[in-house]
Short mmCIF file of C-alpha atoms and ligand atoms in Angstrom, two decimals:
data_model
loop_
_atom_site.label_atom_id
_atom_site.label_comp_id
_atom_site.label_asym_id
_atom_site.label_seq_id
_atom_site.Cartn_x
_atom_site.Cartn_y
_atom_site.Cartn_z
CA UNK A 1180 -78.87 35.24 31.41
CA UNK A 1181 -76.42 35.86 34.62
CA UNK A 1182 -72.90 35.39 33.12
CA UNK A 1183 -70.60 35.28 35.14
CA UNK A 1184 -67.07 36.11 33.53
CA UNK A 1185 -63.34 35.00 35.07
CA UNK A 1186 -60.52 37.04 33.57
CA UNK A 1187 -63.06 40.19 33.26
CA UNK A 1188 -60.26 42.96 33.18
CA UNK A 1189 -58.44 41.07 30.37
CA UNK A 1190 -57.98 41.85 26.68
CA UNK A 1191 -61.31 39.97 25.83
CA UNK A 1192 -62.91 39.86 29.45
CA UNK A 1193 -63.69 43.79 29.67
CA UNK A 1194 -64.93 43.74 26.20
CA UNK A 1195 -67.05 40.97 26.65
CA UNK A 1196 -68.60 42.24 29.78
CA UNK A 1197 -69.49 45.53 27.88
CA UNK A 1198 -71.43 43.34 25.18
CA UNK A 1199 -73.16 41.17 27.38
CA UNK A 1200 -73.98 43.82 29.77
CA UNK A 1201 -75.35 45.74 26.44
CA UNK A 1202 -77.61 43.55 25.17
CA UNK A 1203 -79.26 42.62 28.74
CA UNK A 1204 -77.81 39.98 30.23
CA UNK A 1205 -76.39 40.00 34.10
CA UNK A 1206 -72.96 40.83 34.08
CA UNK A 1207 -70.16 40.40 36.81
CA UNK A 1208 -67.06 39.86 36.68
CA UNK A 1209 -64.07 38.51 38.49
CA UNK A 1210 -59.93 39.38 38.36
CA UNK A 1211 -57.08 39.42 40.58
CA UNK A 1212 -54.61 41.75 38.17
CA UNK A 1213 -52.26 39.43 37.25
CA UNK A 1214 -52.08 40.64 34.16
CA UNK A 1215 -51.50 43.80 35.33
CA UNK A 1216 -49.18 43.33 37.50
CA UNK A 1217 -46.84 41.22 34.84
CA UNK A 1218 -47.02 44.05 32.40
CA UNK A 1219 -45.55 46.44 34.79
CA UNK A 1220 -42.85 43.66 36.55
CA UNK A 1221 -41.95 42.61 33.35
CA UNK A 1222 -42.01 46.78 31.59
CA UNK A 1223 -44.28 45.57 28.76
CA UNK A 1224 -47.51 48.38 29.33
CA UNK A 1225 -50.47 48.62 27.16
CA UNK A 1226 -50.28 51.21 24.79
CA UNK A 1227 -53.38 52.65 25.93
CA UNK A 1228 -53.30 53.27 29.51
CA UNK A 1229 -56.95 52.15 31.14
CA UNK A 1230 -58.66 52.67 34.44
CA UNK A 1231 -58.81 50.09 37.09
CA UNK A 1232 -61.77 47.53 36.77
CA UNK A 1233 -63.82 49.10 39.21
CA UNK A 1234 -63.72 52.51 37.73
CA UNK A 1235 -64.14 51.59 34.15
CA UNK A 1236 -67.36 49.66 35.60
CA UNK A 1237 -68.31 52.97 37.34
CA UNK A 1238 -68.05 54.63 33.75
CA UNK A 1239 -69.39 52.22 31.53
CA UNK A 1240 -72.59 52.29 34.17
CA UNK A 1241 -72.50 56.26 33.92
CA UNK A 1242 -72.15 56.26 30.17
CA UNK A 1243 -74.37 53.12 29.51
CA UNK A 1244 -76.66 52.97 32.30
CA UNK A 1245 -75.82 48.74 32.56
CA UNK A 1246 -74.10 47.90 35.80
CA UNK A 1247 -71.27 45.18 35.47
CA UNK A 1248 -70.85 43.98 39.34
CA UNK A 1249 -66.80 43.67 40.19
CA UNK A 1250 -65.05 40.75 42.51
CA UNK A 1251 -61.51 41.65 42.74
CA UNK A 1252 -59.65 37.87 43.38
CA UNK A 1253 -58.03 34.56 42.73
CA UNK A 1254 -60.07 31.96 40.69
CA UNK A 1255 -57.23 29.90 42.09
CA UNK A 1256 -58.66 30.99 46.07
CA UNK A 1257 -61.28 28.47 45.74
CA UNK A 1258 -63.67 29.53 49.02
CA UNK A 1259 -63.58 33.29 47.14
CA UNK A 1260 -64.62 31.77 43.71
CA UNK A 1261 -67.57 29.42 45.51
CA UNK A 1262 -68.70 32.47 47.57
CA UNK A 1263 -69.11 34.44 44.15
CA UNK A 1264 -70.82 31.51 42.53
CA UNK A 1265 -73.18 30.99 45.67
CA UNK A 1266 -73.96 34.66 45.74
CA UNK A 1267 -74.29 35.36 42.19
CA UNK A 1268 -75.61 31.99 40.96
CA UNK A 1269 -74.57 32.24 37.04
CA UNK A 1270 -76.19 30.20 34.82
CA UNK A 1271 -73.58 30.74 32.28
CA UNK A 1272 -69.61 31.34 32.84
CA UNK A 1273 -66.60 32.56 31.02
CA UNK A 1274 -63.21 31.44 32.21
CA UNK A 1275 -60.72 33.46 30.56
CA UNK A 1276 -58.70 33.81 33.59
CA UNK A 1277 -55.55 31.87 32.46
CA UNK A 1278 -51.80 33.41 32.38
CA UNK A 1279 -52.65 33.44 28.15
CA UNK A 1280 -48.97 34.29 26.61
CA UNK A 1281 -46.74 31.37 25.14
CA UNK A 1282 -43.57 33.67 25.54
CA UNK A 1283 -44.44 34.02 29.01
CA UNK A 1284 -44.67 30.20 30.15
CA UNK A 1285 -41.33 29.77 28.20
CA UNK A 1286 -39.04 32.44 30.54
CA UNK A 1287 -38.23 30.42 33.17
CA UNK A 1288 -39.08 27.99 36.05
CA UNK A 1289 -41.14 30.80 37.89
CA UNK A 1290 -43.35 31.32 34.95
CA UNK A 1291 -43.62 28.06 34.07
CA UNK A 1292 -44.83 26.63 37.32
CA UNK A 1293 -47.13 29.79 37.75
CA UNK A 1294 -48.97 29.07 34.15
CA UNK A 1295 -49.21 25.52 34.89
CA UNK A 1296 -50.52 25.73 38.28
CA UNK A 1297 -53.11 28.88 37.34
CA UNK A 1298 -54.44 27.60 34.87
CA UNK A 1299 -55.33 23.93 35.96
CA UNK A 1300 -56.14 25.10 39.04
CA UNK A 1301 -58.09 27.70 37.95
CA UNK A 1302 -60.48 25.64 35.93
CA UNK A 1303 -60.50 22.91 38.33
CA UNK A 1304 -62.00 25.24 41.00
CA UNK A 1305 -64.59 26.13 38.14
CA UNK A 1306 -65.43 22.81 37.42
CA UNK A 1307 -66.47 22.34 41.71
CA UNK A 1308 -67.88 25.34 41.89
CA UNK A 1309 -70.08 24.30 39.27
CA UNK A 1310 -70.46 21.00 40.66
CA UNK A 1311 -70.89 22.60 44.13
CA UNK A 1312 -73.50 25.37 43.44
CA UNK A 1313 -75.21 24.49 40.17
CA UNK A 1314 -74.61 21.55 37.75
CA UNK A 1315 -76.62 22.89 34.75
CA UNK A 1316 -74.04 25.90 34.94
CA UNK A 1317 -72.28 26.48 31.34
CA UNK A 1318 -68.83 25.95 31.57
CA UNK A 1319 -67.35 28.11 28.29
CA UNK A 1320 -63.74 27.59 28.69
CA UNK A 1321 -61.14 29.59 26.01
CA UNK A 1322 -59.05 27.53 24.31
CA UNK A 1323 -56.51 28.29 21.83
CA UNK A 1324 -56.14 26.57 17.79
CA UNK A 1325 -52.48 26.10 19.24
CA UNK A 1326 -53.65 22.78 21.11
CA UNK A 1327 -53.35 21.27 17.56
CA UNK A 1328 -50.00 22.11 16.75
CA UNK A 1329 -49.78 21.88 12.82
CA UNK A 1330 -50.34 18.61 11.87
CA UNK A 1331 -50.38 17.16 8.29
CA UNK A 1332 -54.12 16.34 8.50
CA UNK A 1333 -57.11 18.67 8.20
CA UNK A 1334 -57.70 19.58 12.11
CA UNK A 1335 -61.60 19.18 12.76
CA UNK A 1336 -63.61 20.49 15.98
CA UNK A 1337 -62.45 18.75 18.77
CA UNK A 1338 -62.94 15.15 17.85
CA UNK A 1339 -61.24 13.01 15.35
CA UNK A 1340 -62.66 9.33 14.44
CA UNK A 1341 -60.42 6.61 14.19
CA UNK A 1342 -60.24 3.27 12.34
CA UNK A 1343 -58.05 0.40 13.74
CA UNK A 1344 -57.62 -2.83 12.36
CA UNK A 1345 -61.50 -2.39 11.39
CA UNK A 1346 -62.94 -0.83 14.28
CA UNK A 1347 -64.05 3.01 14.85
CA UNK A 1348 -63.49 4.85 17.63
CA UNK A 1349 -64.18 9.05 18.42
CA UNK A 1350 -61.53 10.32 20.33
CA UNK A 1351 -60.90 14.42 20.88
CA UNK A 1352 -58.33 15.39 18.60
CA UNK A 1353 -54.51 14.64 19.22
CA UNK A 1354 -52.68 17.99 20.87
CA UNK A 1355 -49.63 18.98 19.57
CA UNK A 1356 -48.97 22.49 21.09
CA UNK A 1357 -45.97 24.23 20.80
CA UNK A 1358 -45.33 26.11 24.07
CA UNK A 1359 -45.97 25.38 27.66
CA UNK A 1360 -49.35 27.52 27.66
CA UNK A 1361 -50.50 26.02 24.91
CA UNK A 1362 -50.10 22.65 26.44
CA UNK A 1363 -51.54 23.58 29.71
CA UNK A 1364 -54.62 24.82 27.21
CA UNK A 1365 -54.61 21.29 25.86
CA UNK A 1366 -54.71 20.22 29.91
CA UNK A 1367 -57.72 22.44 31.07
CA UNK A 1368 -59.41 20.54 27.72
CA UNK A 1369 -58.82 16.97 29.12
CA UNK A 1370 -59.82 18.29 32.85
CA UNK A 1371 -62.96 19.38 31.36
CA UNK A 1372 -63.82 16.64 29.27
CA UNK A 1373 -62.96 14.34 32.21
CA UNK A 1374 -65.30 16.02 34.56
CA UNK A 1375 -68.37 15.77 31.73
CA UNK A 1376 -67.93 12.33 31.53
CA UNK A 1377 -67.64 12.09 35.44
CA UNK A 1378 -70.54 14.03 36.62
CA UNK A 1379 -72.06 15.59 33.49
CA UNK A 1380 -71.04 19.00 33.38
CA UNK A 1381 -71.63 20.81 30.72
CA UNK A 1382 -68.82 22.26 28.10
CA UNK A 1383 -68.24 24.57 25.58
CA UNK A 1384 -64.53 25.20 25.00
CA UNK A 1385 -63.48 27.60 22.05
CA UNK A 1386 -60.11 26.43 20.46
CA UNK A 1387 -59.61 30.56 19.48
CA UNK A 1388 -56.98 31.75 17.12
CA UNK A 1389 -54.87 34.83 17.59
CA UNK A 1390 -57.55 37.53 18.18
CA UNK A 1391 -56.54 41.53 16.50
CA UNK A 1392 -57.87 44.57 16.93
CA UNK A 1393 -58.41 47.62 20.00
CA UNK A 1394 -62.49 48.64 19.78
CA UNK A 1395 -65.37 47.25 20.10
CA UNK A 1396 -68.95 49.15 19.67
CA UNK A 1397 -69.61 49.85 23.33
CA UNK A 1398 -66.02 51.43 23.62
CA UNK A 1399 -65.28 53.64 21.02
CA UNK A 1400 -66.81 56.62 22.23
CA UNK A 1401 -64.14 56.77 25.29
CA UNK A 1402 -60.73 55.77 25.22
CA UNK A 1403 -61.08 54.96 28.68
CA UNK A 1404 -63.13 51.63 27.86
CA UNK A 1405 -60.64 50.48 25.62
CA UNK A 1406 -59.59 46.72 25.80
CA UNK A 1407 -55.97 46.49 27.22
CA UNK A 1408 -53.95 46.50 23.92
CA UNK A 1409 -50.30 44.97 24.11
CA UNK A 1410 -48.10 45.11 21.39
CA UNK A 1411 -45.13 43.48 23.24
CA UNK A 1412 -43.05 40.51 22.48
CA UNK A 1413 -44.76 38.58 25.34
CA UNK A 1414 -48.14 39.95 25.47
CA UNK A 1415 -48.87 41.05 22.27
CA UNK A 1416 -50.71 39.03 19.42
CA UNK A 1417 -48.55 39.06 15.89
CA UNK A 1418 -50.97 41.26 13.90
CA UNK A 1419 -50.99 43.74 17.00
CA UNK A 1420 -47.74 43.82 17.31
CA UNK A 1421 -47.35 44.67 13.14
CA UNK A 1422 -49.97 47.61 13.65
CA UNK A 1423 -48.06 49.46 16.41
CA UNK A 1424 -44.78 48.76 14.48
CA UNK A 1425 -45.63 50.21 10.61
CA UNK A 1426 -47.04 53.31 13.12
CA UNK A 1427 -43.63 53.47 14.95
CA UNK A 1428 -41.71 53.29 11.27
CA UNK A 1429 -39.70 50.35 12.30
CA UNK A 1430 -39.79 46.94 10.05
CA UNK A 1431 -42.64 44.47 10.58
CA UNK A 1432 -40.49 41.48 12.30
CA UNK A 1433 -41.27 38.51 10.61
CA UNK A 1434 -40.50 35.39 12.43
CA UNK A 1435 -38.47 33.02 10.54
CA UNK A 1436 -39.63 32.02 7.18
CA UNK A 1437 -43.05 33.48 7.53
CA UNK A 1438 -45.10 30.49 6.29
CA UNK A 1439 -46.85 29.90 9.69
CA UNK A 1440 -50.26 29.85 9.12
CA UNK A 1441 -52.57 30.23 11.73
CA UNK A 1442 -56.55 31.34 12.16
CA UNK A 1443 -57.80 34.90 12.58
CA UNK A 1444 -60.49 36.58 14.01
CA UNK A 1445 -61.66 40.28 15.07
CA UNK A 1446 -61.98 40.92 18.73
CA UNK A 1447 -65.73 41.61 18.13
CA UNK A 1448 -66.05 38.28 16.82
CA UNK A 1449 -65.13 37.21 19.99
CA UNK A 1450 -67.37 39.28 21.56
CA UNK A 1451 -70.52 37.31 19.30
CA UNK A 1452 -68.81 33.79 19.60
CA UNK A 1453 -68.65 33.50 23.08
CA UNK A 1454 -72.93 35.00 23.07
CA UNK A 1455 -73.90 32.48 20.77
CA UNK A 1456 -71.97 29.47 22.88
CA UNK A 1457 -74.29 30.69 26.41
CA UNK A 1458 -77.26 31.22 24.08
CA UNK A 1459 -76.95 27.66 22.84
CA UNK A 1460 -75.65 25.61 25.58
CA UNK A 1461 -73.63 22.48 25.60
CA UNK A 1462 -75.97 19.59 26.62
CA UNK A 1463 -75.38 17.78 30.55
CA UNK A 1464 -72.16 15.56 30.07
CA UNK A 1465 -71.28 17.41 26.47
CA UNK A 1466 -67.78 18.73 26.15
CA UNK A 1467 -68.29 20.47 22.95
CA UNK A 1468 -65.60 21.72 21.29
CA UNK A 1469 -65.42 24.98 18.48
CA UNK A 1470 -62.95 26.36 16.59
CA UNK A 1471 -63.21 30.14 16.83
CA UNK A 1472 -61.99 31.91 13.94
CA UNK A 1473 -62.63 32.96 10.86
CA UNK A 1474 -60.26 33.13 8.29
CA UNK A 1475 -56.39 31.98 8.02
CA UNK A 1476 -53.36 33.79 6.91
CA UNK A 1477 -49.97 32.99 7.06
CA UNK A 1478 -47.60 35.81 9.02
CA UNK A 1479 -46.16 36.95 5.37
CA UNK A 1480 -49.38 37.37 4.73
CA UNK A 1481 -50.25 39.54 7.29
CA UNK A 1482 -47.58 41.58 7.22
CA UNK A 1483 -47.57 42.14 3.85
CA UNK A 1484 -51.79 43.35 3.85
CA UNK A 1485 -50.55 45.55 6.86
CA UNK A 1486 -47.25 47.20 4.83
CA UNK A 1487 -49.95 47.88 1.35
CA UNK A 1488 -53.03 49.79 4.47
CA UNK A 1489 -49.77 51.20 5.57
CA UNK A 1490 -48.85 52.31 2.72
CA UNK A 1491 -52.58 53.53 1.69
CA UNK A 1492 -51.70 56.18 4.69
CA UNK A 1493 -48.68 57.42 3.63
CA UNK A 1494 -46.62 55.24 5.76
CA UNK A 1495 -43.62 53.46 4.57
CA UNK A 1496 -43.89 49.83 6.15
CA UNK A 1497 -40.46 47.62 5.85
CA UNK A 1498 -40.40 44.28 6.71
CA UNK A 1499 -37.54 41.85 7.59
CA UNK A 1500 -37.63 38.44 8.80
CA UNK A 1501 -35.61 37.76 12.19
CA UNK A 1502 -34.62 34.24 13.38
CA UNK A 1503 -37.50 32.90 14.93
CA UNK A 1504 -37.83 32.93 18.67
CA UNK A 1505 -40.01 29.93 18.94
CA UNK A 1506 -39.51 25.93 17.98
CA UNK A 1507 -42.21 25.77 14.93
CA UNK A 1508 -42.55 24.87 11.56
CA UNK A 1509 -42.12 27.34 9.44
CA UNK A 1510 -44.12 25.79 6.31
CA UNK A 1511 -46.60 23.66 7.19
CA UNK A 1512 -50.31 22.34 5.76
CA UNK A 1513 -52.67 24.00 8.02
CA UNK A 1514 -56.79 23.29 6.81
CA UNK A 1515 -58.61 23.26 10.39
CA UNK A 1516 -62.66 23.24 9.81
CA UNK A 1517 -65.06 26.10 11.52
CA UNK A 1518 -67.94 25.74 10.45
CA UNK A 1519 -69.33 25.07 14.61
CA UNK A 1520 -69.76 28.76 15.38
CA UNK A 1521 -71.31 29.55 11.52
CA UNK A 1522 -73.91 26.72 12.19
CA UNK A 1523 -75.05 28.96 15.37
CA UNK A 1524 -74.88 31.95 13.26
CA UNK A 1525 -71.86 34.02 13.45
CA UNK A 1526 -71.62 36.57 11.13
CA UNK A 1527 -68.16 37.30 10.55
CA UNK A 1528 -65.99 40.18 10.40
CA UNK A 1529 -63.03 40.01 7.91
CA UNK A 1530 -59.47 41.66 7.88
CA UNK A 1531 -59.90 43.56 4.52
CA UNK A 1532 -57.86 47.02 4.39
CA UNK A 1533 -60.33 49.30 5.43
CA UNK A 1534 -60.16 47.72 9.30
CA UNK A 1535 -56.81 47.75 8.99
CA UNK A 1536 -56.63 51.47 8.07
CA UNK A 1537 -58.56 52.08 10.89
CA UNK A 1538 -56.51 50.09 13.20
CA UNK A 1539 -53.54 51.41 12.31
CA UNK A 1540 -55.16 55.29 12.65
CA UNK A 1541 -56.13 54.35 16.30
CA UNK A 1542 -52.39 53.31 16.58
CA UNK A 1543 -51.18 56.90 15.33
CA UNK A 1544 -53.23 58.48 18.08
CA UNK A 1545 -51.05 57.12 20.37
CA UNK A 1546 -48.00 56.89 18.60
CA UNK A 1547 -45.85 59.15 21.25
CA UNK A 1548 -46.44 56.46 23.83
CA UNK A 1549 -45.04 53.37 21.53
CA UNK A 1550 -41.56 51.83 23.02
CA UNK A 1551 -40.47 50.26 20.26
CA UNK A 1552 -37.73 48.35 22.17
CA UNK A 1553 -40.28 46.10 23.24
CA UNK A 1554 -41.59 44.47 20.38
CA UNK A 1555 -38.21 43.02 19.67
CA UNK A 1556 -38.91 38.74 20.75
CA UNK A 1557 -36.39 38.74 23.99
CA UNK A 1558 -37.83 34.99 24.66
CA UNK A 1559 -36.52 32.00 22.74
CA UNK A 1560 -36.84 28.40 23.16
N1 NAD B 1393 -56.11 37.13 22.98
C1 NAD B 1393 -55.99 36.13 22.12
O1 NAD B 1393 -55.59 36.31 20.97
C2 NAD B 1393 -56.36 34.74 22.56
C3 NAD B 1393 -56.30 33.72 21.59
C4 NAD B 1393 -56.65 32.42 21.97
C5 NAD B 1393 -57.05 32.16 23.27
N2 NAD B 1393 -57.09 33.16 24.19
C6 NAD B 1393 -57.52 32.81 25.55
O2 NAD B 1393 -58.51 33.71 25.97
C7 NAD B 1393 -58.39 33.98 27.37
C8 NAD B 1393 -58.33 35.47 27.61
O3 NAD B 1393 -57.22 35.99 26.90
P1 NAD B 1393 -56.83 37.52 26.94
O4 NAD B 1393 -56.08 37.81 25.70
O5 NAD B 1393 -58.02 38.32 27.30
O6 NAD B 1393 -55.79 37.50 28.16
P2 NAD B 1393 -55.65 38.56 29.34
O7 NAD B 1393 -54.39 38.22 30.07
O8 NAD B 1393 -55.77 39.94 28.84
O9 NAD B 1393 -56.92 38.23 30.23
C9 NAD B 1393 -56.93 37.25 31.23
C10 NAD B 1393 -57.36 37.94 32.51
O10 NAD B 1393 -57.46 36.94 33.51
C11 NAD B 1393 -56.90 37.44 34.69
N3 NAD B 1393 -56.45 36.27 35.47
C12 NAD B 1393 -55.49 35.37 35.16
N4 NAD B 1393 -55.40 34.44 36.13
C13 NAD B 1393 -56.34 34.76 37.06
C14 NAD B 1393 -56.74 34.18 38.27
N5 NAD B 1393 -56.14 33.09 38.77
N6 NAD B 1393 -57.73 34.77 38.98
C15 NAD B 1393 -58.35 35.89 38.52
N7 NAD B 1393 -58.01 36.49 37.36
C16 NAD B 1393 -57.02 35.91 36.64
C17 NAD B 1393 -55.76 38.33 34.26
O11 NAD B 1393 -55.44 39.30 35.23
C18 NAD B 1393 -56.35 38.97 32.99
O12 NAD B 1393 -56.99 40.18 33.27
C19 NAD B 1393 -57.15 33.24 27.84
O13 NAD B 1393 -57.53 32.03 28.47
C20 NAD B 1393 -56.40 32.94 26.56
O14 NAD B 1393 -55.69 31.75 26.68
C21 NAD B 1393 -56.75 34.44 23.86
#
């Protein structure tokens, strides 16, 4: 299949081009930097320090022998995106190229206006460049669980069905997201499901939870293929962050009470979730909605599996709860289904101690290059 993927120099978009690119599909990929270039305005850089897109293509091609072709650019520069499209023709694309970090769209007016603006108009020029160049194109948009917010309900996939005063009616599922990017998640959702029912594109959009985890099969022979790993307060996923800090010997920082519980997955699930959505598309006018992970924990939870592999290692973990950063609840019922991505067959991985050891020894590799000041949350609302 040609799969074309936005967002390819990303946490998840360099990975993903590795797999697909692996097991024989048509790879290229598309990125302006802006992730990039936050992490070094903002003095938050990966922990692993990785080549620029166009060499670690040149490597994984040398290494590999599959050729992942590079377009460095806006998705938001719509004329650049069509060209690519016209050129390239995919018959499948990945749009991960969204400003992804809650902490981030909560700073200030800049960064607010920047994630709203990149990442509606990024998946509106998607949606006519589909339109524009090929209408059976797969649209597989990443979402995030955080669209739901935590409501007192089980959370299904993507629809809920309503009775009122004896009538039934499907509607998607209310959004209750707790930060401006997750609302602007919730956003690219509607645009998409407006443009289905409009001109009968077709949708997949994975409602992800917090993704963990550095390597993937295709890169762990060379560090310099790694995924771009932050451990930050603004770029850095929560069990991320706890790996680099039980390395670093400073206390796991616990947001608030802890009881936020929230749906897990490995990075390589990822990698398999977003194959088996292209491999099984979304039918003309569908806007089908999964939710992509695999398992839930709450954060005391996590923190207290990494602090017992920690301690497996001889490292003493600590852990203390700090006033939390963010406007959430703290104890919650959380029961969201997944069974979309299963039905497909994904075979799971889960987070039992033996990844985490092995996490947590990749960490140690690098320990000399860990600023610890940054993990600390500097971003409240
Ligand atoms: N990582 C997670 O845990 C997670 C969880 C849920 C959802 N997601 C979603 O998955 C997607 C990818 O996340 P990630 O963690 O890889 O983030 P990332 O920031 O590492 O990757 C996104 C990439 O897109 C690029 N980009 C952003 N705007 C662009 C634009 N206008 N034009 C071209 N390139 C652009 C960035 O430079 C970056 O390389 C995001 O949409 C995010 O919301 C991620």
């Amino acid at each position: 299949m040609r799969v074309l993927i936005l967002g390819g120099d990303g946490y998840l978009g360099w990975p993903t081009a590795m797999y697909l690119s692996r097991r024989g599909h048509d790879v290229a990929v598309v990125d302006n930097y802006f992730r990039r270039r936050a992490c070094i305005e903002l003095n938050r850089e990966p922990l692993v320090p990785v080549p620029n897109l166009h060499q670690r293509a040149a490597l994984w091609e040398a290494r590999s022998g599959f050729r992942v072709g590079v377009h460095i650019g806006d998705v938001c520069d719509y004329p650049f995106l069509r060209q690519i499209f016209r050129e390239f023709q995919p018959e499948g694309v990945i749009h991960y190229a969204e400003q992804p970090a809650a902490p981030y769209s909560m700073m200030g007016h800049r960064q607010a206006i920047f994630t709203l603006t990149n990442n509606l108009v990024s998946t509106a020029n998607v949606i006519y460049a589909v339109k524009e160049t090929d209408i059976n194109c797969h649209i597989v948009k990443l979402g995030t669980m955080g669209v739901y917010g935590t409501p007192n309900i089980d959370i299904e996939e993507g629809y809920l069905e309503v009775e009122h005063k004896g009538r039934k009616h499907t509607f998607l599922y209310p959004k209750t997201p707790g930060s401006l990017y997750h609302l602007t998640k919730a956003q690219d959702g509607d645009l998409l499901y407006f443009y289905c029912r409009m001109w009968g594109i077709r949708v997949t959009d994975l409602n992800q939870g917090p993704v963990y985890g550095i390597v993937t099969e295709e890169s762990q022979q060379d560090e310099r293929l790694y995924s771009i790993f932050n451990y930050d307060d603004i770029f850095g996923t929560v069990l991320n962050r706890f790996l680099v800090q039980a390395v670093a010997g400073v206390p796991l920082t616990v947001y608030g009470k802890g009881g936020q519980v929230r749906g897990y997955l490995n990075i390589k699930d990822t990698m398999a979730c977003v194959e088996l959505a292209l491999l099984h598309p979304a039918a003309a006018g569908q806007y089908r909605v999964f939710n992509q992970f695999v398992e839930t924990f709450s954060v005391n939870d996590l923190a207290a599996r990494v602090q017992e592999a920690g301690r497996d290692l001889g490292l003493n973990v600590t852990i203390q709860n700090i006033p939390n950063p963010r406007l959430e609840a703290e104890e919650h019922y959380y029961n969201p289904a997944h069974t979309g991505l299963l039905a497909l067959g994904l075979e799971p991985h889960y987070l039992n101690p033996a990844v985490l050891q092995a996490m947590l020894q990749l960490v140690q590799k690098y320990r000399g290059q860990i600023d610890e000041q940054l993990i600390l949350p500097q971003v409240q609302w």
